[in-house]
């Protein structure tokens, strides 16, 4: 494959493969709380094949317990820390579905693990990204959900985020609608509606807002899972962090989020993004899960244009590289595969290329002003838009919009330049005026 | 505070105040899209309905006020009594919808019946414009009215010229009541031809010049439908079109655009009206463009508003509703027609005659939008005023009927002008640098078309306006907007762009037409983006302005010291649209929309202070709660939403949960 032959034509300032290691991320957490530890239980990927070798778990739960919990969760994906809300100490965890099955199996260690994250007398929320019906049906295949009886301290909420082929079909329909050059308004709107794409966007955003609300407004901890815990779960946990955590809205922070919540968390990029988004074949595991996530981020960016350090181009770039790239970042399905193929040694990281001043310049939002607050997007249908930058990219000229963008950059830069000059002259004047008396004395 | 405030408001209107003030206490204002509500007091003055939020509610939002001008109210509905009180739903023409619950039914009925009385003015003199007094003297008022001069506008276009002349045939509105007195016609059109032609046209609206494209000497003319029936013809009318054709040497023919769907035009023939027969008129190219009539447009907007007013609207229902309303289809049809017109004139150099039935609705839309595409002048603030004055006001778009200024025929009401504004907005989205004004300008014009606060849009035609002596008795909106010009500037406007692209060539592929949220959800704050690029850039420009003057002051002081500045203000390359920075921007209201038409400076200031206070408070609240985990601030709301979640869970065990959270989020407070 190309990434293995690709050699960078640029000077690597910082190796992207080492930019976002779990052990470094944990150091940040350690400074805020001592209730969590870094476990090496999955060092050789034997406990959970899709998890990275290092995961963050409650301090009081030992590795043996984790091994037991892994047998009770889909794909061995036992609950791990996804996000720590420093404002109130609440956390968000993610996992695979519990393997309760039809006869309602339970696992004491699992219950203990997630209860360990609750404060005394406090309740938590379990957000199941599937509808109650789908979750019920999963029982027949050995899956299921946490029952009230076994998890009395948790409230369960079901949402309905779609999976795989439904999403892929939606994307195919949307792309087809966008490429339809007939001039009828009715046809366009009806095709847009029939694609259901914006409904998916809305459902995912709503669920993410719900998770964020539980944490920030209710002051409760949250566990998110769907079936495998590698798709809708990650959409929800990563979007909730964008809403809650200002650092995720910076360029570095967003890269870290993608690395931690998508790549290391075992989103199967190889399966989901095997075909081009414009291809209308439907391999079984193909699904625009990551694209939907980026679309949701774009929607929030539209509503808070000054709160993100990156701009739309940055998101489009990530979309492109997730599907086809000369870099190794989005290759493979999980950390185990990546280690086996020695990707860090044999390929170049996207981050290495992106995090150079000349690239960052195009990806930086000139309006950015750090905003330390939680940002609540509106999820009303009237507030959500089609992401033209991706879906209409080849169908409309963006010349006028690009020129306006350049004008905006110009205005901002001109202002900066002026402010610098003002400061410079102020200093000059201040120096003069302190010198003056000395000069005048003789 | 509320009491004092009310007194003040009423005393200010005392000269027109005939009703006793009616403070109704303990009124709840329900949020349109969530379960939230606020308590307050309702006041009714001669001109406004005012809701003042009681300060005890919540310290952060104390004293929020909503001012609703009576003329803005389209309907008042009293719903059946509930356990909490008597609901009163008010729909406004500027798309504000307020839902009050009045505790006592008698109070509710009082408000309801008073409003009904106030809502239905029967004569123009009852309208706000006749009592509105912005503290200007007569001279200032007169200057305001002189701001827009249509004679000068035709001169700007290059008319009169060797082919077109000013005619006095309509002096004292003798030939056509609904036209202005000053009209421009081809040199070769004699009086008998004009008079003859006018007799062959609906309401006497014969073909006249409305825009002259100097570069190709091509003209845009407008009229009403011919009274052709199945076979009637009129030689004068044929000569009139011939004269228009001869006035343009660039083209052997003229286009005749009938902006109606063919079916409608055919139906009109049975009533002795209809369209031009190509066999009778030499050298015309006849074209239907299929814009629907006022009734279809009215129904379409009603459907749209119904859909977007639905609580917990799903994405699917929204898109289906948008499609079924047909609204965007109509917007596209008008734009398509305007593009056809602009192309015929600028590319082919042909003159075009535009008409519909009476030539004051669709014709006004197409002529004005077409001219906007052709001529960059109309894309400036002043030019846009001129355009509206020319194609809409002077040529007799029936604002009084269409906007329901007096208690009239509901079938005459139609959002024709709103559609025009929306078409312009859609263009500003495609060409962000081509317009000197921003969306706020369009919204403000829309606000005042319905406010009846200024004289410009009162009445149906110029003749009526003269009879009402509007220039003597009311004030001009244009002067007011001009004085606030800085508020409406588009920071991305580039005159250089217009120079390079004098004629706009928009795409009308369906996905270029978007739902205009800031118009139809103007007052539903929860729906809007929480940060606006427009506002951010305007603020920045303001800062730039200050920095420039500081820089000059610093330079001067350095020079007084006899030292050359280390850097000079000349070096930075200023942005192309430098002319906009010559004056410092005045402070803007913090709201997205420039506020209900609050007419006295004091109140405006009051509101602004309030709003700034609110924003500050919110920021403070957030920082507080960041420091103290379970801080006292905002506990109320937290409890409330927790309650919502609780309820949700209980329900949920049994069935699919409702989208309670999306509602909560729909009104999530702006936290930044």
Short mmCIF file of N, CA, C and O in Angstrom, two decimals, chain A residues 191-236:
data_model
loop_
_atom_site.label_atom_id
_atom_site.label_comp_id
_atom_site.label_asym_id
_atom_site.label_seq_id
_atom_site.Cartn_x
_atom_site.Cartn_y
_atom_site.Cartn_z
N UNK A 191 -35.34 14.51 -2.17
CA UNK A 191 -34.20 13.60 -2.14
C UNK A 191 -33.33 13.82 -0.90
O UNK A 191 -32.81 12.87 -0.31
N UNK A 192 -33.19 15.07 -0.54
CA UNK A 192 -32.41 15.38 0.66
C UNK A 192 -33.08 14.75 1.88
O UNK A 192 -32.42 14.16 2.74
N UNK A 193 -34.38 14.85 1.91
CA UNK A 193 -35.13 14.28 3.03
C UNK A 193 -34.98 12.75 3.01
O UNK A 193 -34.70 12.13 4.03
N UNK A 194 -35.16 12.17 1.82
CA UNK A 194 -35.15 10.71 1.72
C UNK A 194 -33.79 10.12 2.08
O UNK A 194 -33.69 8.98 2.50
N UNK A 195 -32.74 10.92 1.92
CA UNK A 195 -31.42 10.39 2.26
C UNK A 195 -31.28 10.18 3.77
O UNK A 195 -30.49 9.37 4.23
N UNK A 196 -32.04 10.96 4.55
CA UNK A 196 -32.00 10.86 6.01
C UNK A 196 -30.68 11.31 6.63
O UNK A 196 -30.49 11.18 7.83
N UNK A 197 -29.79 11.81 5.82
CA UNK A 197 -28.47 12.16 6.35
C UNK A 197 -28.57 13.15 7.50
O UNK A 197 -27.98 12.97 8.57
N UNK A 198 -29.34 14.23 7.28
CA UNK A 198 -29.43 15.24 8.31
C UNK A 198 -30.15 14.72 9.56
O UNK A 198 -29.88 15.19 10.67
N UNK A 199 -31.02 13.75 9.38
CA UNK A 199 -31.65 13.13 10.56
C UNK A 199 -30.60 12.41 11.39
O UNK A 199 -30.63 12.46 12.62
N UNK A 200 -29.68 11.74 10.70
CA UNK A 200 -28.61 11.05 11.43
C UNK A 200 -27.73 12.07 12.16
O UNK A 200 -27.38 11.88 13.32
N UNK A 201 -27.41 13.13 11.45
CA UNK A 201 -26.58 14.17 12.07
C UNK A 201 -27.27 14.67 13.34
O UNK A 201 -26.66 14.80 14.41
N UNK A 202 -28.56 14.90 13.23
CA UNK A 202 -29.29 15.45 14.35
C UNK A 202 -29.35 14.48 15.52
O UNK A 202 -29.18 14.86 16.68
N UNK A 203 -29.58 13.22 15.22
CA UNK A 203 -29.69 12.22 16.28
C UNK A 203 -28.36 12.09 17.03
O UNK A 203 -28.33 12.01 18.26
N UNK A 204 -27.29 12.10 16.28
CA UNK A 204 -25.97 11.96 16.93
C UNK A 204 -25.68 13.18 17.79
O UNK A 204 -25.27 13.07 18.94
N UNK A 205 -25.95 14.36 17.23
CA UNK A 205 -25.71 15.59 18.00
C UNK A 205 -26.56 15.61 19.26
O UNK A 205 -26.09 15.99 20.34
N UNK A 206 -27.80 15.22 19.11
CA UNK A 206 -28.71 15.24 20.26
C UNK A 206 -28.20 14.32 21.36
O UNK A 206 -28.21 14.68 22.54
N UNK A 207 -27.76 13.14 20.96
CA UNK A 207 -27.27 12.19 21.95
C UNK A 207 -26.01 12.73 22.64
O UNK A 207 -25.86 12.61 23.85
N UNK A 208 -25.13 13.32 21.85
CA UNK A 208 -23.91 13.89 22.43
C UNK A 208 -24.26 15.01 23.41
O UNK A 208 -23.67 15.12 24.49
N UNK A 209 -25.25 15.83 23.04
CA UNK A 209 -25.68 16.91 23.93
C UNK A 209 -26.25 16.33 25.22
O UNK A 209 -26.03 16.87 26.31
N UNK A 210 -26.99 15.24 25.07
CA UNK A 210 -27.57 14.59 26.24
C UNK A 210 -26.46 14.13 27.19
O UNK A 210 -26.51 14.39 28.39
N UNK A 211 -25.44 13.48 26.62
CA UNK A 211 -24.34 13.02 27.46
C UNK A 211 -23.66 14.20 28.15
O UNK A 211 -23.41 14.18 29.36
N UNK A 212 -23.44 15.26 27.37
CA UNK A 212 -22.78 16.44 27.93
C UNK A 212 -23.64 17.07 29.01
O UNK A 212 -23.15 17.54 30.04
N UNK A 213 -24.94 17.06 28.78
CA UNK A 213 -25.86 17.65 29.74
C UNK A 213 -25.85 16.88 31.06
O UNK A 213 -25.86 17.47 32.13
N UNK A 214 -25.86 15.56 30.96
CA UNK A 214 -25.81 14.74 32.16
C UNK A 214 -24.58 15.09 33.00
O UNK A 214 -24.65 15.21 34.21
N UNK A 215 -23.46 15.25 32.32
CA UNK A 215 -22.21 15.50 33.02
C UNK A 215 -22.15 16.91 33.59
O UNK A 215 -21.92 17.12 34.77
N UNK A 216 -22.43 17.90 32.73
CA UNK A 216 -22.23 19.29 33.13
C UNK A 216 -23.40 19.84 33.93
O UNK A 216 -23.23 20.50 34.95
N UNK A 217 -24.62 19.57 33.47
CA UNK A 217 -25.78 20.17 34.13
C UNK A 217 -26.27 19.32 35.30
O UNK A 217 -26.70 19.83 36.32
N UNK A 218 -26.28 18.01 35.12
CA UNK A 218 -26.81 17.14 36.16
C UNK A 218 -25.73 16.76 37.17
O UNK A 218 -26.05 16.23 38.23
N UNK A 219 -24.49 16.96 36.82
CA UNK A 219 -23.42 16.57 37.70
C UNK A 219 -23.40 15.07 37.92
O UNK A 219 -23.26 14.59 39.04
N UNK A 220 -23.57 14.32 36.84
CA UNK A 220 -23.60 12.87 36.97
C UNK A 220 -22.57 12.26 36.02
O UNK A 220 -22.23 12.86 35.01
N UNK A 221 -22.10 11.06 36.36
CA UNK A 221 -21.19 10.37 35.46
C UNK A 221 -21.99 9.59 34.44
O UNK A 221 -23.15 9.26 34.65
N UNK A 222 -21.33 9.30 33.33
CA UNK A 222 -22.04 8.71 32.20
C UNK A 222 -21.24 7.54 31.64
O UNK A 222 -20.02 7.60 31.55
N UNK A 223 -21.96 6.46 31.29
CA UNK A 223 -21.36 5.36 30.55
C UNK A 223 -22.07 5.29 29.21
O UNK A 223 -23.30 5.27 29.15
N UNK A 224 -21.30 5.28 28.11
CA UNK A 224 -21.90 5.23 26.79
C UNK A 224 -21.55 3.92 26.12
O UNK A 224 -20.39 3.49 26.16
N UNK A 225 -22.54 3.26 25.55
CA UNK A 225 -22.23 2.12 24.70
C UNK A 225 -23.35 1.86 23.71
O UNK A 225 -24.47 2.33 23.88
N UNK A 226 -23.01 1.14 22.64
CA UNK A 226 -24.02 0.69 21.70
C UNK A 226 -23.93 -0.81 21.67
O UNK A 226 -24.14 -1.46 22.69
N UNK A 227 -23.55 -1.36 20.53
CA UNK A 227 -23.33 -2.80 20.48
C UNK A 227 -21.85 -3.10 20.68
O UNK A 227 -21.44 -3.52 21.76
N UNK A 228 -21.05 -2.82 19.66
CA UNK A 228 -19.61 -3.09 19.79
C UNK A 228 -18.89 -2.01 20.59
O UNK A 228 -17.83 -2.25 21.15
N UNK A 229 -19.44 -0.80 20.57
CA UNK A 229 -18.73 0.29 21.25
C UNK A 229 -17.62 0.87 20.41
O UNK A 229 -16.72 1.51 20.94
N UNK A 230 -17.69 0.67 19.09
CA UNK A 230 -16.62 1.20 18.26
C UNK A 230 -17.13 2.22 17.24
O UNK A 230 -16.36 2.75 16.47
N UNK A 231 -18.44 2.49 17.24
CA UNK A 231 -18.98 3.41 16.23
C UNK A 231 -19.79 4.54 16.85
O UNK A 231 -19.26 5.58 17.17
N UNK A 232 -21.10 4.28 17.05
CA UNK A 232 -21.94 5.34 17.60
C UNK A 232 -21.42 5.77 18.97
O UNK A 232 -21.49 6.95 19.33
N UNK A 233 -20.88 4.83 19.73
CA UNK A 233 -20.34 5.15 21.05
C UNK A 233 -19.27 6.24 20.92
O UNK A 233 -19.26 7.21 21.69
N UNK A 234 -18.39 6.07 19.94
CA UNK A 234 -17.28 7.01 19.80
C UNK A 234 -17.78 8.36 19.27
O UNK A 234 -17.26 9.41 19.64
N UNK A 235 -18.81 8.31 18.42
CA UNK A 235 -19.39 9.58 17.96
C UNK A 235 -19.87 10.39 19.15
O UNK A 235 -19.60 11.58 19.27
N UNK A 236 -20.56 9.70 20.04
CA UNK A 236 -21.15 10.40 21.19
C UNK A 236 -20.07 10.89 22.15
O UNK A 236 -20.07 12.05 22.55
#
